[in-house]
N, CA, C and O atoms as a Tinker XYZ file with bonds, in Angstrom:
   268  protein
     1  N      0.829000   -1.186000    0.000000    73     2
     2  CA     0.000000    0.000000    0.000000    64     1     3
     3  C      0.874000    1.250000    0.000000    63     2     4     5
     4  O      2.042000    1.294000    0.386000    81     3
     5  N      0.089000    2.347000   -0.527000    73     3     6
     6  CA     1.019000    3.483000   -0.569000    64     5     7
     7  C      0.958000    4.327000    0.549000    63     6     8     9
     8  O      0.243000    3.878000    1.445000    81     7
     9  N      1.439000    5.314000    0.756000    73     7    10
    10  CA     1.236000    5.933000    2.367000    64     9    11
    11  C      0.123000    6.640000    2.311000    63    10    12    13
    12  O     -0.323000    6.992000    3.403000    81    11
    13  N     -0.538000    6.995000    1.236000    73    11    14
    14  CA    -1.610000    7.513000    0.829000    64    13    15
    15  C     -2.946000    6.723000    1.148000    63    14    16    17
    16  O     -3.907000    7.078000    1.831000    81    15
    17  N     -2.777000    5.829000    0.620000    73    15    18
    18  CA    -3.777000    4.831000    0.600000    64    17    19
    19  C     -3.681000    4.483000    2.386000    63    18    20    21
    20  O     -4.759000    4.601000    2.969000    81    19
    21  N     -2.292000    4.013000    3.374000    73    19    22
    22  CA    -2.467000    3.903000    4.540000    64    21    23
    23  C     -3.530000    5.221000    5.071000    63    22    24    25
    24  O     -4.514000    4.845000    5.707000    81    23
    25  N     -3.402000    6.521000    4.876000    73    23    26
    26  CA    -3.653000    7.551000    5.492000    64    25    27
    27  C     -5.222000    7.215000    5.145000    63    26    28    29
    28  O     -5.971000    6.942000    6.084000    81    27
    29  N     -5.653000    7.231000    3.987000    73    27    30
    30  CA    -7.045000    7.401000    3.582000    64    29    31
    31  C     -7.989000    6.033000    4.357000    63    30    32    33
    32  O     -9.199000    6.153000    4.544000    81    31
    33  N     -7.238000    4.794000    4.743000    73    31    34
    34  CA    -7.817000    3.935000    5.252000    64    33    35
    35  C     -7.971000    3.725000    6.578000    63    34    36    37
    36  O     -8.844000    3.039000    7.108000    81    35
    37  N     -6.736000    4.587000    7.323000    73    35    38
    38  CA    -7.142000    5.080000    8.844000    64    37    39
    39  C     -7.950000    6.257000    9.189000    63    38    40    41
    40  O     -8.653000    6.411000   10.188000    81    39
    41  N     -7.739000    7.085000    8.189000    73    39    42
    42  CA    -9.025000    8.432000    8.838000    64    41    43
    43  C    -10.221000    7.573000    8.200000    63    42    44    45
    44  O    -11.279000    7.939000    8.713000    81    43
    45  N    -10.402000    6.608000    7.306000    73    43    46
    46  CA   -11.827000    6.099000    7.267000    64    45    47
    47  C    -12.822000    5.257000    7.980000    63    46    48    49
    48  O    -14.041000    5.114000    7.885000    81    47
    49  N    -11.519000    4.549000    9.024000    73    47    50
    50  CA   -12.180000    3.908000    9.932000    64    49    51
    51  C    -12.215000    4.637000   11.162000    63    50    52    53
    52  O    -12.903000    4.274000   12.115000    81    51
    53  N    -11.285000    5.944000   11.168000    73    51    54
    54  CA   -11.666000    6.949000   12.872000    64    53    55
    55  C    -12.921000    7.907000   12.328000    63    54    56    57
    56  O    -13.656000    8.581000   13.050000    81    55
    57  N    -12.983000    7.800000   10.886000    73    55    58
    58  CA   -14.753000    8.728000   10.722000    64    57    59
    59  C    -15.538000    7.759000   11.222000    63    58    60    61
    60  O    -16.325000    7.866000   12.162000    81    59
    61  N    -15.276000    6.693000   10.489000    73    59    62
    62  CA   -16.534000    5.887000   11.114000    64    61    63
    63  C    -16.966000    5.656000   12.422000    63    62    64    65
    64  O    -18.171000    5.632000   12.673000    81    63
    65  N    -15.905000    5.440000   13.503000    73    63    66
    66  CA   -15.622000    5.479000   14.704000    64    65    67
    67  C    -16.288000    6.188000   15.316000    63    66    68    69
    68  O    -17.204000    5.887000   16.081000    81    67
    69  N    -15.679000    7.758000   14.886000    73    67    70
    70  CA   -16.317000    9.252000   15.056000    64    69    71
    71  C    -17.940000    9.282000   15.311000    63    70    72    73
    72  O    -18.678000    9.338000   16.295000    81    71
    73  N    -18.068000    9.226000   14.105000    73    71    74
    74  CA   -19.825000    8.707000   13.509000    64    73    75
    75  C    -20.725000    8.386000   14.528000    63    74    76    77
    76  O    -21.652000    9.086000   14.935000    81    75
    77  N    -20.255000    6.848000   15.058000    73    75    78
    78  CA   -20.873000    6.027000   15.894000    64    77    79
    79  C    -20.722000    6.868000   17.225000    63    78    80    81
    80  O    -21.817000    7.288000   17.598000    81    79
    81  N    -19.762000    7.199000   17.970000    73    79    82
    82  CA   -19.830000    8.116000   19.122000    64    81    83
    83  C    -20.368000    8.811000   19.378000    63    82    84    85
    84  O    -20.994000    8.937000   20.430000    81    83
    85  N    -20.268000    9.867000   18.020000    73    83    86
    86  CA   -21.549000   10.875000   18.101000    64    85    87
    87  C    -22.987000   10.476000   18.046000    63    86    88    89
    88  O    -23.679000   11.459000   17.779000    81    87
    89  N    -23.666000    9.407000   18.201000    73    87    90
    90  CA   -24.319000    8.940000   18.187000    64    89    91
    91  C    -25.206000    9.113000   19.659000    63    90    92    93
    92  O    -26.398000    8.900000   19.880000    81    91
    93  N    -24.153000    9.571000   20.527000    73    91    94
    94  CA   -24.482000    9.002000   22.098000    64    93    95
    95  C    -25.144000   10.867000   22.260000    63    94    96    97
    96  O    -24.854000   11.957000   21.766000    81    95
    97  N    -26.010000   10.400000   23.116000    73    95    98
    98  CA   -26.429000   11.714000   23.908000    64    97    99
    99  C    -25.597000   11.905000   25.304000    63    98   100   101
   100  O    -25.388000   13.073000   25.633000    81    99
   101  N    -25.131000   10.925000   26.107000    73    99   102
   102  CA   -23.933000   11.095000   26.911000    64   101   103
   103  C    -22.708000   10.148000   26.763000    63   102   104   105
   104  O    -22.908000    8.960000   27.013000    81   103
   105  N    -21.885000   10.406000   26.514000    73   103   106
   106  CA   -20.438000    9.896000   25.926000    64   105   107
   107  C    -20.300000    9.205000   27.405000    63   106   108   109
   108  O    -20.974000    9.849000   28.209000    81   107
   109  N    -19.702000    8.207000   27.947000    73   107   110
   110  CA   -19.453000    7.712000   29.064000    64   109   111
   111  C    -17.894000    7.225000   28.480000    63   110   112   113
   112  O    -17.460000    7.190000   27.329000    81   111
   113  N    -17.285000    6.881000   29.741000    73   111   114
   114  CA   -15.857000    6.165000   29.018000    64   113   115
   115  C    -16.337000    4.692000   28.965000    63   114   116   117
   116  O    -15.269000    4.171000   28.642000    81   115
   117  N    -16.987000    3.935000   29.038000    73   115   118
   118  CA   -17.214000    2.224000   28.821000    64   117   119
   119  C    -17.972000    2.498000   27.409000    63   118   120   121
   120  O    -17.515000    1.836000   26.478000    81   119
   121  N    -18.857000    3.206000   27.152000    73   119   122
   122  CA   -19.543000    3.649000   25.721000    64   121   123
   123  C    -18.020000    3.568000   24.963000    63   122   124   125
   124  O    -17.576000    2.600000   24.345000    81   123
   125  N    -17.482000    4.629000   25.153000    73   123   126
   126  CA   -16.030000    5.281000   24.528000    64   125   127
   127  C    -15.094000    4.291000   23.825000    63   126   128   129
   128  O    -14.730000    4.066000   22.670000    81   127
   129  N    -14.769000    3.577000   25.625000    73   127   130
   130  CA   -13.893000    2.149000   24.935000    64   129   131
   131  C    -14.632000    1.029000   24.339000    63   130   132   133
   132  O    -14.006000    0.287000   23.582000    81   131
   133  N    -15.609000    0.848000   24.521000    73   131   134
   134  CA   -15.880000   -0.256000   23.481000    64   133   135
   135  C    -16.277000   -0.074000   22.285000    63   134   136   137
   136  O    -16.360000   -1.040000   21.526000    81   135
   137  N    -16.599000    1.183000   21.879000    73   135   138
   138  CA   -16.527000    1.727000   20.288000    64   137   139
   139  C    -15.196000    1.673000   19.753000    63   138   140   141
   140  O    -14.896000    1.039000   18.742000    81   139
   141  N    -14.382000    2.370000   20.470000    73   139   142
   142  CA   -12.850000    2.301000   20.047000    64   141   143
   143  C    -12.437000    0.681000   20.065000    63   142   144   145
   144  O    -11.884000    0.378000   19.007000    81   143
   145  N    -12.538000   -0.214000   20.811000    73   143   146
   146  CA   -11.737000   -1.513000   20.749000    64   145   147
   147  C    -12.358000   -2.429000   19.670000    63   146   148   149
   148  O    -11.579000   -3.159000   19.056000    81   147
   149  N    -13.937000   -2.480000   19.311000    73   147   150
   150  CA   -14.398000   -2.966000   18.272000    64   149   151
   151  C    -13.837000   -2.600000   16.678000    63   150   152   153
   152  O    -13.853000   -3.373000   15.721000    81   151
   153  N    -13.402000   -1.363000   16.695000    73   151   154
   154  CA   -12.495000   -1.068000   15.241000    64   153   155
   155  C    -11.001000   -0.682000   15.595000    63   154   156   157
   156  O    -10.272000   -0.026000   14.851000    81   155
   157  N    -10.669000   -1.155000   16.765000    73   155   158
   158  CA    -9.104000   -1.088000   17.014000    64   157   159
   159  C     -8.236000   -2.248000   15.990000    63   158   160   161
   160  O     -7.187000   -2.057000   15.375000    81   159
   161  N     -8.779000   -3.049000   16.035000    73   159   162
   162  CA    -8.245000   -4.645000   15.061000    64   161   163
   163  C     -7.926000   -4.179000   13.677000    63   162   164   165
   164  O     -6.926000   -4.285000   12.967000    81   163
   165  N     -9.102000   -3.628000   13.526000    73   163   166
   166  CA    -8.813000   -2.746000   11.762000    64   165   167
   167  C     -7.749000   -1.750000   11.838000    63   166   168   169
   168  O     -6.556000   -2.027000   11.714000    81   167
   169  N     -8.199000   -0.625000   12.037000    73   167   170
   170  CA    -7.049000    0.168000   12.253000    64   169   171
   171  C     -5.662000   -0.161000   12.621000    63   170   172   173
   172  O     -4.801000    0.347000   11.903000    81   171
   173  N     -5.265000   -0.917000   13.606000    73   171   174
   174  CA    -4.263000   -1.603000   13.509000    64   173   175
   175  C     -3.473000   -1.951000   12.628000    63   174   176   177
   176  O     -2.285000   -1.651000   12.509000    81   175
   177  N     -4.568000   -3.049000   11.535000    73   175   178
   178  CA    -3.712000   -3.637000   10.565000    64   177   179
   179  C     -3.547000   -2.437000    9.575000    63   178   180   181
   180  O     -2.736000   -2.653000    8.675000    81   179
   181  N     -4.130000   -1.273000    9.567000    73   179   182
   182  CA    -3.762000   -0.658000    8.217000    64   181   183
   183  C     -2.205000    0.746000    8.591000    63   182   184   185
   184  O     -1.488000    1.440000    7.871000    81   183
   185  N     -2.330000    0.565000    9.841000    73   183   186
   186  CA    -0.845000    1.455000   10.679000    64   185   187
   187  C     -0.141000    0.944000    9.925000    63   186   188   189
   188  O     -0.322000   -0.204000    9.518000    81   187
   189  N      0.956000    1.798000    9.527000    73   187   190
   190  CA     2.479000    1.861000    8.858000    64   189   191
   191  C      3.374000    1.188000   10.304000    63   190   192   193
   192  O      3.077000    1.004000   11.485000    81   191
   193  N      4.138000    1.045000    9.776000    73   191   194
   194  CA     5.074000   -0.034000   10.836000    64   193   195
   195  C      5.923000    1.935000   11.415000    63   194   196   197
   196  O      6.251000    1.828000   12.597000    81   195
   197  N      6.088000    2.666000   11.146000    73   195   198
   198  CA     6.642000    3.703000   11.751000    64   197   199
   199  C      6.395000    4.408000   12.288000    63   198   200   201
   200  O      7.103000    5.292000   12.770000    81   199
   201  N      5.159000    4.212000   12.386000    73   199   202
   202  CA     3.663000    4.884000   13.518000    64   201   203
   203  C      3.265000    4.176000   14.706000    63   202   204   205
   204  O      2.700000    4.626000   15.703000    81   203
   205  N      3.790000    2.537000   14.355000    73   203   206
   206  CA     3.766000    1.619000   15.615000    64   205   207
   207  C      4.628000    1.893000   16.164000    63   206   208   209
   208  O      4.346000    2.223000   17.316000    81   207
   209  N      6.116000    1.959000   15.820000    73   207   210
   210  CA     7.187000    1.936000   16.665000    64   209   211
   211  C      7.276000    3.550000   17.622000    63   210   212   213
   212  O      7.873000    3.610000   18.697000    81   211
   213  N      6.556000    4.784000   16.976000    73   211   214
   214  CA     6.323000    6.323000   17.982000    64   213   215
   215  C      5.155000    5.748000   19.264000    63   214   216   217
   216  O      5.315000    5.751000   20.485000    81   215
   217  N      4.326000    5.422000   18.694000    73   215   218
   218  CA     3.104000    5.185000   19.699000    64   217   219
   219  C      2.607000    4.026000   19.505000    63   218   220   221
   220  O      3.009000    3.400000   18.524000    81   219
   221  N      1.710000    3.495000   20.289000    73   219   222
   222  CA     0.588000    2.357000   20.455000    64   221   223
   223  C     -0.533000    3.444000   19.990000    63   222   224   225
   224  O     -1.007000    4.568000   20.159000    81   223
   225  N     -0.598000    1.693000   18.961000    73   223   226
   226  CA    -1.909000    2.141000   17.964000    64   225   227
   227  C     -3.126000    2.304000   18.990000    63   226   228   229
   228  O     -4.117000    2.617000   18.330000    81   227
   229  N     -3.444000    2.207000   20.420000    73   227   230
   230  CA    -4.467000    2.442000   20.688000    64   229   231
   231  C     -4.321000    4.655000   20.789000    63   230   232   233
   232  O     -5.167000    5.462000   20.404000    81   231
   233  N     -3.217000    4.884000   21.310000    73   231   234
   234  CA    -3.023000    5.929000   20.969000    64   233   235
   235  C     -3.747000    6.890000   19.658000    63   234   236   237
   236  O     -4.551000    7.809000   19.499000    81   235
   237  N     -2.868000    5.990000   18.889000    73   235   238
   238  CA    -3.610000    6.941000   16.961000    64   237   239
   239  C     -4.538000    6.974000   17.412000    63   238   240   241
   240  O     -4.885000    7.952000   18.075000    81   239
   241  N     -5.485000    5.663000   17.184000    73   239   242
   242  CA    -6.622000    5.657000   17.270000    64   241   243
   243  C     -7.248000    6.553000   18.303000    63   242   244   245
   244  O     -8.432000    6.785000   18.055000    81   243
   245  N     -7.016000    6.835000   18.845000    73   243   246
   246  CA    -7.695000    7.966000   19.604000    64   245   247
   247  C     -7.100000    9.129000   18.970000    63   246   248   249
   248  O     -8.062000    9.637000   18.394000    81   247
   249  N     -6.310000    9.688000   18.787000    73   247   250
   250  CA    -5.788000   10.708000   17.957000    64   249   251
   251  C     -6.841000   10.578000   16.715000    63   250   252   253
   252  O     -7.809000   11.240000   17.089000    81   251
   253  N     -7.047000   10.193000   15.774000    73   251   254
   254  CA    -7.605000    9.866000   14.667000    64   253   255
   255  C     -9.332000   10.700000   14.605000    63   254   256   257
   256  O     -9.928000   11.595000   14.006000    81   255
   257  N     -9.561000    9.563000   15.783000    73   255   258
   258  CA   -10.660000   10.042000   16.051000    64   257   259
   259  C    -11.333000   11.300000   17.027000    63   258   260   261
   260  O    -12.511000   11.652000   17.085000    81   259
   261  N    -10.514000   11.670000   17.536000    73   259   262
   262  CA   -11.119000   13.190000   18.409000    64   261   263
   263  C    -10.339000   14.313000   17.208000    63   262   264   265
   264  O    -10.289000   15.518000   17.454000    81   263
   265  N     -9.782000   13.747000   15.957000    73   263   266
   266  CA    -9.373000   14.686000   15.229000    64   265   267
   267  C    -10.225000   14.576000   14.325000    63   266   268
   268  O    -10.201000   15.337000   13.358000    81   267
């Protein structure tokens, strides 16, 4: 994959992410994390290996998505 294609396939699964959160009329953190850990697996696999080695992908993924 190109780094392009990485980028376009992680902000597509933290919109989606996004999406679903906003969904909530009160955000709780157990709401929070189990939205985030259900598309953590994906996101994962589409991280560049040089984004794993700065942070833990649970990190991005939260980055991703409050961005």
């Amino acid at each position: 994959m190109t780094p392009q294609e990485h980028e376009n396939g992680l902000r597509s699964v933290a919109k989606r992410c996004h999406t679903e959160l906003k969904k909530y009329d009160k955000l709780t953190t157990e709401l929070s994390k189990q939205t985030i850990s259900k598309d953590l697996p994906e996101f994962t696999s589409l991280l560049p290996p040089d984004k794993k080695r700065k942070y833990t992908p649970n990190m991005w993924f939260n980055h991703y998505v409050m961005t």
